Coordinates of C-alpha atoms in Angstrom, one line a residue:
X756 CA 24.1 -26.9 15.9
X757 CA 27.3 -27.2 14.0
X758 CA 28.2 -27.8 10.4
X759 CA 30.3 -30.5 8.8
X760 CA 31.0 -28.3 5.8
X761 CA 30.6 -24.7 4.7
X762 CA 29.8 -23.7 1.1
X763 CA 31.0 -20.2 0.2
X764 CA 28.1 -18.1 -1.3
X765 CA 25.5 -19.6 1.0
X766 CA 23.8 -17.6 3.8
X767 CA 23.4 -19.4 7.1
X768 CA 21.0 -18.7 10.0
X769 CA 22.2 -17.2 13.3
X770 CA 22.5 -19.4 16.3
X771 CA 19.6 -17.6 18.0
X772 CA 17.3 -18.3 15.0
X773 CA 18.3 -22.0 14.9
X774 CA 17.5 -22.4 18.6
X775 CA 14.2 -20.6 18.2
X776 CA 13.1 -22.8 15.3
X777 CA 14.2 -26.0 17.0
X778 CA 12.3 -25.0 20.2
X779 CA 9.1 -24.3 18.2
X780 CA 9.3 -27.7 16.4
X781 CA 9.6 -26.0 13.0
X782 CA 13.1 -27.6 12.6
X783 CA 14.0 -31.2 13.4
X784 CA 17.3 -31.9 15.3
X785 CA 18.4 -34.6 12.8
X786 CA 19.4 -35.3 9.2
X787 CA 17.7 -37.1 6.4
X788 CA 20.2 -40.0 6.7
X789 CA 19.5 -40.4 10.4
X790 CA 15.8 -40.2 9.7
X791 CA 16.1 -43.2 7.3
X792 CA 18.2 -45.1 9.8
X793 CA 15.7 -44.6 12.5
X794 CA 12.8 -45.6 10.2
X795 CA 14.7 -48.8 9.2
X796 CA 15.2 -49.7 12.8
X797 CA 11.6 -49.1 13.7
X798 CA 9.8 -50.6 10.7
X799 CA 12.4 -52.6 8.8
X800 CA 10.1 -54.8 6.7
X801 CA 7.5 -52.1 5.9
X802 CA 7.3 -51.0 2.3
X803 CA 9.0 -47.6 1.9
X804 CA 8.8 -47.1 -1.9
X805 CA 6.5 -49.0 -4.3
X806 CA 7.4 -48.5 -8.0
X807 CA 6.1 -50.1 -11.1
X808 CA 9.1 -52.4 -11.3
X809 CA 9.7 -53.2 -7.6
X810 CA 9.5 -52.3 -3.9
X811 CA 12.1 -51.2 -1.3
X812 CA 11.4 -51.9 2.3
X813 CA 12.8 -49.4 4.8
X814 CA 15.6 -51.9 5.6
X815 CA 16.5 -52.3 2.0
X816 CA 16.5 -48.6 1.3
X817 CA 18.7 -47.9 4.3
X818 CA 21.2 -50.7 3.4
X819 CA 21.5 -49.8 -0.2
X820 CA 21.9 -46.0 0.4
X821 CA 24.4 -46.6 3.2
X822 CA 26.6 -48.7 0.9
X823 CA 26.2 -46.1 -1.9
X824 CA 27.3 -43.3 0.5
X825 CA 30.4 -45.3 1.4
X826 CA 31.2 -46.0 -2.2
X827 CA 30.9 -42.3 -3.1
X828 CA 33.3 -41.4 -0.3
X829 CA 35.7 -44.1 -1.4
X830 CA 35.5 -42.7 -5.0
X831 CA 36.8 -39.4 -3.6
X832 CA 33.7 -37.3 -3.1
X833 CA 33.5 -35.3 0.1
X834 CA 30.8 -33.5 2.1
X835 CA 29.7 -30.3 0.3
X836 CA 30.3 -31.7 -3.2
X837 CA 27.5 -30.8 -5.5
X838 CA 25.9 -33.3 -8.0
X839 CA 23.8 -32.9 -11.1
X840 CA 20.8 -35.3 -10.9
X841 CA 19.3 -36.3 -14.2
X842 CA 17.3 -39.2 -12.7
X843 CA 13.5 -39.6 -13.1
X844 CA 10.9 -40.8 -10.7
X845 CA 12.2 -44.4 -10.4
X846 CA 12.9 -46.3 -7.2
X847 CA 16.6 -45.9 -7.7
X848 CA 16.4 -42.1 -7.1
X849 CA 15.6 -42.8 -3.5
X850 CA 18.8 -44.8 -3.1
X851 CA 20.8 -42.1 -4.9
X852 CA 19.3 -39.2 -2.9
X853 CA 19.6 -40.8 0.5
X854 CA 23.1 -42.0 -0.4
X855 CA 24.0 -38.4 -1.1
X856 CA 22.2 -37.2 2.0
X857 CA 24.2 -39.6 4.2
X858 CA 27.5 -38.7 2.6
X859 CA 26.9 -34.9 2.7
X860 CA 26.8 -34.7 -1.1
X861 CA 24.4 -32.0 -2.3
X862 CA 22.0 -33.0 -5.1
X863 CA 21.1 -30.3 -7.6
X864 CA 17.5 -30.2 -9.0
X865 CA 18.1 -30.9 -12.7
X866 CA 15.4 -32.8 -14.6
X867 CA 16.2 -35.4 -17.2
X868 CA 14.5 -33.1 -19.8
X869 CA 17.2 -30.4 -19.3
X870 CA 19.6 -30.0 -22.2
X871 CA 22.8 -28.0 -22.9
X872 CA 21.7 -24.6 -21.8
X873 CA 20.2 -25.6 -18.5
X874 CA 22.8 -28.2 -17.5
X875 CA 25.9 -26.1 -18.4
X876 CA 24.5 -23.1 -16.6
X877 CA 23.4 -24.9 -13.5
X878 CA 26.4 -27.2 -13.4
X879 CA 28.8 -24.2 -13.6
X880 CA 26.9 -22.0 -11.2
X881 CA 26.5 -24.7 -8.6
X882 CA 30.1 -25.8 -8.7
X883 CA 29.1 -29.4 -9.5
X884 CA 31.7 -32.1 -9.4
X885 CA 29.5 -35.2 -9.8
X886 CA 26.8 -36.3 -12.3
X887 CA 24.0 -38.8 -11.6
X888 CA 22.2 -40.1 -14.7
X889 CA 19.5 -42.6 -15.5
X890 CA 20.1 -44.5 -18.7
X891 CA 16.6 -45.5 -19.7
X892 CA 14.7 -42.3 -19.3
X893 CA 13.9 -42.3 -23.0
X894 CA 14.3 -44.7 -25.9
X895 CA 14.9 -41.8 -28.3
X896 CA 17.6 -39.9 -26.4
X897 CA 21.0 -41.0 -25.2
X898 CA 20.9 -39.6 -21.7
X899 CA 24.3 -41.2 -20.7
X900 CA 26.0 -39.9 -23.9
X901 CA 24.5 -36.5 -23.2
X902 CA 25.9 -36.6 -19.6
X903 CA 29.4 -37.4 -21.0
X904 CA 29.2 -34.6 -23.4
X905 CA 28.3 -32.2 -20.7
X906 CA 31.2 -33.5 -18.5
X907 CA 33.5 -32.7 -21.4
X908 CA 32.2 -29.2 -21.5
X909 CA 32.6 -28.9 -17.7
X910 CA 35.9 -30.4 -16.7
X911 CA 35.2 -29.8 -13.0
X912 CA 32.8 -32.7 -13.0
X913 CA 34.9 -35.8 -12.4
X914 CA 32.4 -38.4 -11.3
X915 CA 29.7 -40.1 -13.4
X916 CA 27.3 -42.3 -11.5
X917 CA 25.0 -44.3 -13.8
X918 CA 21.8 -46.2 -12.9
X919 CA 19.7 -48.3 -15.2
X920 CA 22.1 -48.1 -18.1
X921 CA 25.5 -48.8 -19.6
X922 CA 28.1 -47.7 -17.1
X923 CA 31.2 -47.6 -19.4
X924 CA 34.0 -46.0 -17.5
X925 CA 31.6 -44.4 -15.0
X926 CA 30.4 -45.8 -11.6
X927 CA 27.5 -48.1 -11.3
X928 CA 24.9 -47.0 -8.8
X929 CA 23.7 -50.5 -8.4
X930 CA 27.2 -51.9 -7.8
X931 CA 28.1 -49.2 -5.3
X932 CA 24.8 -49.8 -3.5
X933 CA 25.7 -53.5 -3.0
X934 CA 29.4 -53.1 -2.4
X935 CA 29.3 -53.0 1.4
X936 CA 27.3 -54.6 4.2
X937 CA 25.5 -52.0 6.3
X938 CA 27.8 -52.0 9.3
X939 CA 31.0 -51.7 7.2
X940 CA 29.3 -48.9 5.2
X941 CA 28.3 -47.0 8.4
X942 CA 31.9 -47.1 9.6
X943 CA 33.1 -45.5 6.3
X944 CA 30.3 -42.9 6.3
X945 CA 30.3 -41.9 9.9
X946 CA 33.4 -39.5 9.9
X947 CA 31.9 -37.7 6.9
X948 CA 28.2 -37.6 7.9
X949 CA 26.6 -34.1 7.7
X950 CA 25.0 -32.3 10.6
X951 CA 21.5 -31.0 10.8
X952 CA 22.7 -27.5 10.0
X953 CA 24.3 -28.6 6.7
X954 CA 22.9 -28.1 3.2
X955 CA 20.8 -31.0 2.1
X956 CA 20.3 -30.0 -1.5
X957 CA 20.1 -27.2 -4.1
X958 CA 16.6 -26.5 -5.3
X959 CA 15.6 -24.0 -8.0
X960 CA 13.5 -20.9 -8.1
X961 CA 10.3 -21.2 -10.1
X962 CA 10.5 -17.9 -12.0
X963 CA 8.7 -17.7 -15.3
X964 CA 11.5 -16.2 -17.3
X965 CA 15.2 -16.9 -17.6
X966 CA 17.3 -19.6 -15.9
X967 CA 16.3 -20.4 -12.4
X968 CA 18.2 -19.2 -9.3
X969 CA 19.7 -21.7 -6.9
X970 CA 18.0 -22.2 -3.5
X971 CA 20.0 -23.9 -0.7
X972 CA 17.9 -26.1 1.6
X973 CA 19.2 -27.5 4.9
X974 CA 18.6 -30.9 6.6
X975 CA 17.0 -29.6 9.8
X976 CA 14.7 -27.1 8.2
X977 CA 13.8 -29.3 5.1
X978 CA 12.8 -32.2 7.3
X979 CA 10.8 -29.8 9.5
X980 CA 9.0 -28.4 6.5
X981 CA 8.1 -31.9 5.2
X982 CA 6.7 -32.9 8.6
X983 CA 4.7 -29.7 8.9
X984 CA 3.2 -30.3 5.5
X985 CA 2.2 -33.9 6.5
X986 CA 0.7 -32.6 9.7
X987 CA -1.3 -30.0 7.8
X988 CA -2.9 -32.8 5.8
X989 CA -3.3 -35.0 8.9
X990 CA -1.0 -37.7 7.5
X991 CA 0.8 -40.3 9.5
X992 CA 2.5 -43.7 9.2
X993 CA -0.8 -45.4 8.3
X994 CA -1.2 -43.4 5.1
X995 CA -0.2 -44.4 1.6
X996 CA 0.9 -41.5 -0.7
X997 CA 1.3 -41.5 -4.5
X998 CA 3.4 -39.3 -6.7
X999 CA 3.4 -39.2 -10.6
X1000 CA 5.6 -36.1 -11.1
X1001 CA 9.3 -35.4 -10.8
X1002 CA 10.6 -36.4 -7.4
X1003 CA 13.7 -34.1 -7.6
X1004 CA 11.5 -31.0 -7.6
X1005 CA 10.8 -29.2 -4.3
X1006 CA 7.2 -30.5 -4.3
X1007 CA 8.3 -34.1 -4.9
X1008 CA 10.8 -33.8 -2.0
X1009 CA 8.3 -32.3 0.5
X1010 CA 5.3 -34.4 -0.5
X1011 CA 7.0 -37.8 -1.0
X1012 CA 10.8 -38.3 -0.6
X1013 CA 11.4 -36.7 2.8
X1014 CA 8.0 -37.7 4.3
X1015 CA 8.8 -41.4 3.5
X1016 CA 11.2 -41.4 6.4
X1017 CA 9.9 -38.5 8.6
X1018 CA 6.4 -40.0 8.9
X1019 CA 7.4 -43.6 7.9
X1020 CA 4.6 -43.9 5.4
X1021 CA 4.6 -45.9 2.2
X1022 CA 4.8 -44.0 -1.0
X1023 CA 3.8 -45.2 -4.4
X1024 CA 5.7 -43.6 -7.3
X1025 CA 5.0 -43.6 -11.0
X1026 CA 7.6 -42.7 -13.6
X1027 CA 5.0 -41.0 -15.9
X1028 CA 1.4 -40.0 -15.7
X1029 CA -1.4 -42.0 -17.4
X1030 CA -4.8 -41.3 -16.0
X1031 CA -6.1 -44.9 -16.2
X1032 CA -2.9 -46.4 -14.7
X1033 CA -2.9 -43.7 -12.1
X1034 CA -6.5 -44.4 -11.0
X1035 CA -5.8 -48.2 -11.1
X1036 CA -2.8 -47.7 -8.9
X1037 CA -4.9 -45.9 -6.3
X1038 CA -7.2 -48.9 -6.2
X1039 CA -4.5 -51.5 -6.1
X1040 CA -2.3 -49.9 -3.4
X1041 CA -5.1 -48.4 -1.3
X1042 CA -3.7 -44.9 -1.7
X1043 CA -5.0 -42.4 0.8
X1044 CA -3.4 -39.2 -0.3
X1045 CA -2.2 -37.7 -3.6
X1046 CA -2.3 -34.5 -5.6
X1047 CA -1.4 -32.4 -8.6
X1048 CA 1.3 -29.9 -9.3
X1049 CA 0.7 -29.9 -13.1
X1050 CA -1.3 -32.1 -15.4
X1051 CA -2.7 -34.6 -13.0
X1052 CA -5.9 -32.9 -11.8
X1053 CA -7.0 -31.5 -15.3
X1054 CA -6.6 -35.0 -16.8
X1055 CA -8.7 -36.5 -14.0
X1056 CA -11.4 -33.9 -14.5
X1057 CA -11.7 -34.6 -18.2
X1058 CA -11.8 -38.4 -17.6
X1059 CA -15.4 -39.6 -17.9
X1060 CA -15.2 -43.1 -16.3
X1061 CA -14.1 -42.2 -12.7
X1062 CA -16.7 -44.7 -11.4
X1063 CA -14.8 -47.6 -13.1
X1064 CA -12.2 -47.5 -10.3
X1065 CA -12.4 -48.1 -6.6
X1066 CA -11.1 -44.9 -5.1
X1067 CA -12.7 -45.5 -1.7
X1068 CA -9.3 -45.5 0.1
X1069 CA -8.5 -42.0 -1.2
X1070 CA -9.3 -39.5 1.7
X1071 CA -8.0 -36.3 0.1
X1072 CA -6.5 -34.8 -3.0
X1073 CA -4.5 -31.5 -3.2
X1074 CA -4.2 -29.3 -6.2
X1075 CA -3.1 -25.7 -7.0
X1076 CA -6.5 -24.6 -8.3
X1077 CA -10.0 -25.6 -9.1
X1078 CA -10.4 -27.9 -6.1
X1079 CA -14.1 -27.3 -6.2
X1080 CA -14.4 -28.8 -9.7
X1081 CA -12.1 -31.7 -8.9
X1082 CA -14.2 -32.6 -5.8
X1083 CA -17.4 -32.3 -7.8
X1084 CA -16.1 -34.6 -10.5
X1085 CA -14.5 -37.3 -8.2
X1086 CA -16.4 -37.0 -5.0
X1087 CA -13.0 -36.9 -3.2
X1088 CA -12.4 -34.2 -0.6
X1089 CA -10.1 -31.8 -2.4
X1090 CA -8.3 -28.6 -1.5
X1091 CA -6.1 -25.9 -3.1
X1092 CA -2.6 -25.3 -1.8
X1093 CA 0.2 -22.9 -2.5
X1094 CA 4.0 -23.4 -2.3
X1095 CA 7.1 -21.6 -3.2
X1096 CA 10.6 -23.1 -3.1
X1097 CA 11.9 -20.1 -1.3
X1098 CA 10.1 -21.5 1.8
X1099 CA 6.4 -20.8 2.4
X1100 CA 3.7 -23.5 2.1
X1101 CA 0.0 -23.0 2.7
X1102 CA -2.5 -25.8 2.8
X1103 CA -5.9 -26.9 4.3
X1104 CA -6.7 -30.0 6.3
X1105 CA -9.3 -32.3 4.8
X1106 CA -11.5 -31.4 7.7
X1107 CA -11.4 -27.7 6.9
X1108 CA -14.6 -26.0 5.8
X1109 CA -15.3 -26.3 2.1
X1110 CA -15.1 -22.5 1.8
X1111 CA -11.5 -22.6 3.0
X1112 CA -10.5 -25.5 0.8
X1113 CA -12.0 -24.2 -2.3
X1114 CA -12.1 -20.5 -2.1
X1115 CA -8.4 -20.1 -1.3
X1116 CA -5.2 -22.0 -1.0
X1117 CA -4.9 -22.5 2.7
X1118 CA -3.0 -21.1 5.7
X1119 CA 0.8 -21.1 6.4
X1120 CA 1.7 -24.5 7.8
X1121 CA 5.0 -23.9 9.8
X1122 CA 5.2 -22.6 13.3
X1123 CA 6.6 -19.1 13.1
X1124 CA 5.5 -18.3 9.6
X1125 CA 4.7 -14.6 9.1
X1126 CA 2.8 -13.2 6.1
X1127 CA 2.3 -9.7 4.8
X1128 CA 0.4 -8.6 1.7
X1129 CA 2.0 -5.4 0.4
X1130 CA 1.0 -2.8 -2.1
X1131 CA 3.2 -3.6 -5.1
X1132 CA 6.3 -1.4 -5.1
X1133 CA 6.0 -0.4 -1.4
X1134 CA 6.2 -1.9 2.1
X1135 CA 2.7 -0.8 3.0
X1136 CA 0.3 -3.5 3.9
X1137 CA -3.1 -3.7 2.1
X1138 CA -6.3 -4.1 4.0
X1139 CA -8.0 -7.4 4.6
X1140 CA -9.8 -8.5 1.4
X1141 CA -7.5 -6.4 -0.9
X1142 CA -5.0 -7.9 -3.3
X1143 CA -1.4 -7.4 -2.4
X1144 CA 2.1 -8.8 -3.1
X1145 CA 2.9 -11.8 -0.9
X1146 CA 5.9 -11.3 1.4
X1147 CA 6.9 -13.7 4.1
X1148 CA 9.5 -14.8 6.6
X1149 CA 9.7 -17.8 8.8
X1150 CA 11.7 -21.0 9.6
X1151 CA 11.9 -22.2 6.0
X1152 CA 12.5 -18.8 4.3
X1153 CA 15.7 -18.8 2.3
X1154 CA 18.4 -16.6 3.7
X1155 CA 19.5 -15.8 0.1
X1156 CA 20.0 -17.4 -3.3
X1157 CA 23.2 -19.2 -3.7
X1158 CA 26.1 -16.9 -4.8
X1159 CA 23.7 -14.3 -6.2
X1160 CA 24.1 -11.1 -4.2
X1161 CA 22.4 -8.9 -6.8
X1162 CA 19.2 -11.0 -6.7
X1163 CA 19.3 -11.1 -2.9
X1164 CA 19.5 -7.3 -2.6
X1165 CA 16.2 -6.9 -4.6
X1166 CA 14.0 -9.6 -3.0
X1167 CA 13.8 -8.7 0.7
X1168 CA 12.0 -5.9 2.5
X1169 CA 13.8 -3.7 5.0
X1170 CA 12.5 -6.0 7.9
X1171 CA 13.6 -9.2 6.2
X1172 CA 10.4 -10.4 4.5
X1173 CA 10.9 -12.2 1.2
X1174 CA 9.0 -10.5 -1.7
X1175 CA 7.5 -13.1 -4.0
X1176 CA 5.9 -11.2 -6.9
X1177 CA 2.8 -13.3 -6.2
X1178 CA -0.5 -11.5 -5.7
X1179 CA -2.7 -12.9 -2.9
X1180 CA -5.9 -11.9 -1.1
X1181 CA -6.6 -12.6 2.6
X1182 CA -10.0 -13.6 3.9
X1183 CA -11.4 -15.0 7.1
X1184 CA -13.0 -18.4 7.6
X1185 CA -13.9 -19.7 11.1
X1186 CA -11.8 -17.1 12.8
X1187 CA -8.7 -17.9 10.8
X1188 CA -7.0 -15.9 8.0
X1189 CA -6.8 -17.8 4.7
X1190 CA -5.2 -16.8 1.5
X1191 CA -6.3 -16.9 -2.2
X1192 CA -3.9 -16.8 -5.0
X1193 CA -4.7 -14.0 -7.5
X1194 CA -1.9 -14.2 -10.0
X1195 CA 1.6 -12.6 -10.3
X1196 CA 2.4 -8.9 -10.6
X1197 CA 3.7 -9.3 -14.1
X1198 CA 0.5 -11.3 -15.0
X1199 CA -1.6 -8.3 -14.4
X1200 CA -3.1 -6.8 -17.6
X1201 CA -3.2 -3.0 -17.7
X1202 CA -6.1 -2.1 -20.1
X1203 CA -6.0 1.7 -20.4
X1204 CA -5.0 2.1 -16.7
X1205 CA -7.4 -0.5 -15.4
X1206 CA -5.6 -3.5 -13.8
X1207 CA -7.0 -6.9 -14.6
X1208 CA -5.9 -9.8 -12.4
X1209 CA -5.2 -13.0 -14.4
X1210 CA -6.0 -15.6 -11.8
X1211 CA -9.5 -14.2 -11.2
X1212 CA -10.3 -14.1 -14.9
X1213 CA -8.8 -17.6 -15.5
X1214 CA -10.9 -19.2 -12.8
X1215 CA -14.1 -17.7 -14.3
X1216 CA -13.3 -18.7 -17.9
X1217 CA -12.5 -22.3 -16.7
X1218 CA -16.1 -22.5 -15.3
X1219 CA -17.5 -22.3 -18.9
X1220 CA -18.9 -25.7 -19.9
X1221 CA -16.8 -25.9 -23.0
X1222 CA -13.5 -25.0 -21.3
X1223 CA -11.2 -27.5 -19.6
X1224 CA -8.6 -24.9 -18.6
X1225 CA -7.6 -21.3 -19.4
X1226 CA -4.8 -18.8 -19.1
X1227 CA -5.0 -15.1 -20.0
X1228 CA -2.2 -12.8 -21.1
X1229 CA -1.8 -9.2 -22.2
X1230 CA -1.8 -8.6 -25.9
X1231 CA -0.6 -5.2 -27.3
X1232 CA -3.1 -2.6 -28.3
X1233 CA -2.4 0.8 -29.8
X1234 CA -5.2 2.5 -28.0
X1235 CA -5.4 0.9 -24.6
X1236 CA -1.8 -0.3 -24.4
X1237 CA -2.9 -3.8 -23.5
X1238 CA -6.0 -6.0 -23.9
X1239 CA -6.9 -9.4 -22.7
X1240 CA -6.2 -12.5 -24.8
X1241 CA -7.5 -15.9 -23.4
X1242 CA -5.7 -19.1 -24.3
X1243 CA -8.3 -21.9 -23.9
X1244 CA -7.9 -25.7 -23.7
X1245 CA -11.4 -27.0 -24.8
X1246 CA -13.0 -30.0 -23.2
X1247 CA -12.7 -33.2 -25.3
X1248 CA -15.2 -33.1 -28.2
X1249 CA -15.9 -29.4 -27.8
X1250 CA -14.7 -26.2 -29.3
X1251 CA -13.4 -23.1 -27.5
X1252 CA -16.1 -20.5 -27.1
X1253 CA -16.0 -17.5 -29.3
X1254 CA -15.2 -14.0 -28.0
X1255 CA -18.9 -13.2 -28.1
X1256 CA -20.1 -16.4 -26.4
X1257 CA -17.4 -16.2 -23.7
X1258 CA -18.1 -12.5 -23.1
X1259 CA -21.8 -13.2 -22.6
X1260 CA -21.0 -16.0 -20.1
X1261 CA -18.6 -13.8 -18.1
X1262 CA -21.1 -10.9 -18.0
X1263 CA -23.8 -13.3 -16.8
X1264 CA -21.6 -14.3 -13.8
X1265 CA -21.0 -10.7 -13.0
X1266 CA -17.6 -9.8 -14.4
X1267 CA -17.0 -6.2 -15.2
X1268 CA -17.1 -5.6 -19.0
X1269 CA -13.6 -4.0 -19.2
X1270 CA -12.2 -7.3 -18.0
X1271 CA -13.6 -9.4 -20.9
X1272 CA -11.2 -11.2 -23.2
X1273 CA -11.1 -9.5 -26.6
X1274 CA -9.5 -12.5 -28.3
X1275 CA -9.6 -16.3 -27.7
X1276 CA -6.9 -18.7 -28.9
X1277 CA -7.7 -22.4 -28.8
X1278 CA -4.8 -24.5 -27.7
X1279 CA -4.3 -28.2 -26.9
X1280 CA -1.8 -27.7 -24.1
X1281 CA -0.1 -24.7 -22.5
X1282 CA 3.6 -24.2 -23.2
X1283 CA 5.8 -24.7 -20.1
X1284 CA 9.1 -23.2 -18.9
X1285 CA 12.2 -25.2 -18.2
X1286 CA 11.1 -25.8 -14.6
X1287 CA 7.7 -27.1 -15.7
X1288 CA 5.5 -24.1 -15.1
X1289 CA 3.0 -22.6 -17.5
X1290 CA 5.0 -20.2 -19.8
X1291 CA 3.0 -17.1 -20.1
X1292 CA 6.0 -15.3 -21.6
X1293 CA 5.7 -17.7 -24.6
X1294 CA 2.0 -17.0 -24.9
X1295 CA 2.5 -13.2 -24.8
X1296 CA 5.1 -13.6 -27.5
X1297 CA 2.9 -15.8 -29.5
X1298 CA -0.1 -13.4 -29.6
X1299 CA 2.1 -10.4 -30.2
X1300 CA 3.6 -12.2 -33.2
X1301 CA 0.2 -13.2 -34.5
X1302 CA -1.1 -9.6 -34.2
X1303 CA 2.0 -8.2 -36.0
X1304 CA 1.6 -10.8 -38.8
X1305 CA -2.1 -9.9 -39.2
X1306 CA -1.3 -6.2 -39.2
X1307 CA 1.4 -6.7 -41.9
X1308 CA -1.0 -8.8 -44.0
X1309 CA -3.6 -6.1 -43.7
X1310 CA -1.2 -3.4 -44.7
X1311 CA -0.2 -5.4 -47.8
X1312 CA -3.8 -5.6 -48.9
X1313 CA -4.6 -1.9 -48.5
X1314 CA -2.4 -0.6 -51.4
X1315 CA -4.1 -3.1 -53.7
X1316 CA -7.5 -2.0 -52.5
X1317 CA -6.6 1.7 -53.1
X1318 CA -5.4 0.8 -56.7
X1319 CA -8.6 -1.0 -57.4

């Protein structure tokens, strides 16, 4: 394969690696734009995207995105240009993304919720020269005005493309998408169209602290990853998917945006999550597949009237954890999965044994994926059944973070495996090795030299009848160094269990006493990071601050007690 453009600071695969991954089927010999053109030719009148305010057929999506691509090129953008994308999960984002994919413009994963710190850092680090923005994300925030202020702070950004809002002196996505007929647009786009080996977009790392690192993904490998994920769940053109989370995220791209064209299946999208509207949409559109990277599954599990909705079309539901509880509550086949934007995905088919779907998070999905579980701080593999740090290499593993040599030096083993900082345990089901997520290295709590894995403890606490969800963090202790603090989201109408009650429950299920939480904090919702993940750093800071305040208050009382 060859490239239309080269972006300095990006690592590319060797020719031998490319040919191996193409031969195995892990990569597809095409681009996202060509994939849409092929789908539009094969099933032109089939619904590609169903949103709350309208539908695009494959022909419409192809035509609109082709004209947009031509308009962007005419505006002066060229292949390899990077674009900030503050557009939500609306149907227009499909036009915007595929217009960029066809023109070789590289979208940067930037949520509408990002503000000055994130946008300025990511815009400057990515070298962005364009800015896509949705005008009606919020009635209480001027998203377009914010984009203009950010452009003033970053003079390199010359192009503002607006959808669903007042364009002003910017470019209208809707007008560009209707400027040219499809054949005229193709003639304009063709000399600039990217090749399969070119970068398709910039994704972000999911680290729990600091600003995320930039991860380049490529047309051929990204399409291959999306197809492998669909195959793992046994999905095809007859399925109907649904997504109610950000589409610009890696998960949204691999579960929804790219599979729309690669598998030619219809996808229903929702701009926000409301449990009743979500369930009603499943019934209305006969959705067969959906899942949760965030609040969807917990909200469904706390909803008492599941039987009010016809969910008979839904064949399977994926989630990151507690698939057993979800399946018990809904009656829908459910399975845990694991994914990391740096490349590895693990999943279970709906036909997999219950033990595989519920006990772990699946198996690697791509041909050529290799996994090791290492003793933290070493390159020595742990034994089967022991917890170790996940390290992997394969067709979708990043070659390196964009323009970040220092980070790249630290995150690979001597034989090229990417070190994740995630702790997993391997186990065997039906002759196949599966994996269970056990937490992150920095999530481990060191109580007087005894290591306590967060994931194990969280799953047990979440099984308490009064608990909807739980996270545990280390709290400082003068004697033991650290002790366990549990942050608990109670079930509706119930209170969080006390330390004593929770401890008795955990002892009853067989947990070692030293692992028991020694403090319980009731919370309505967990804090999240800028990339939408549970922010354990914030919880650790919160409990440390509370303990310090309590100690200070106690110290102020003691002198008074002595005087008395």
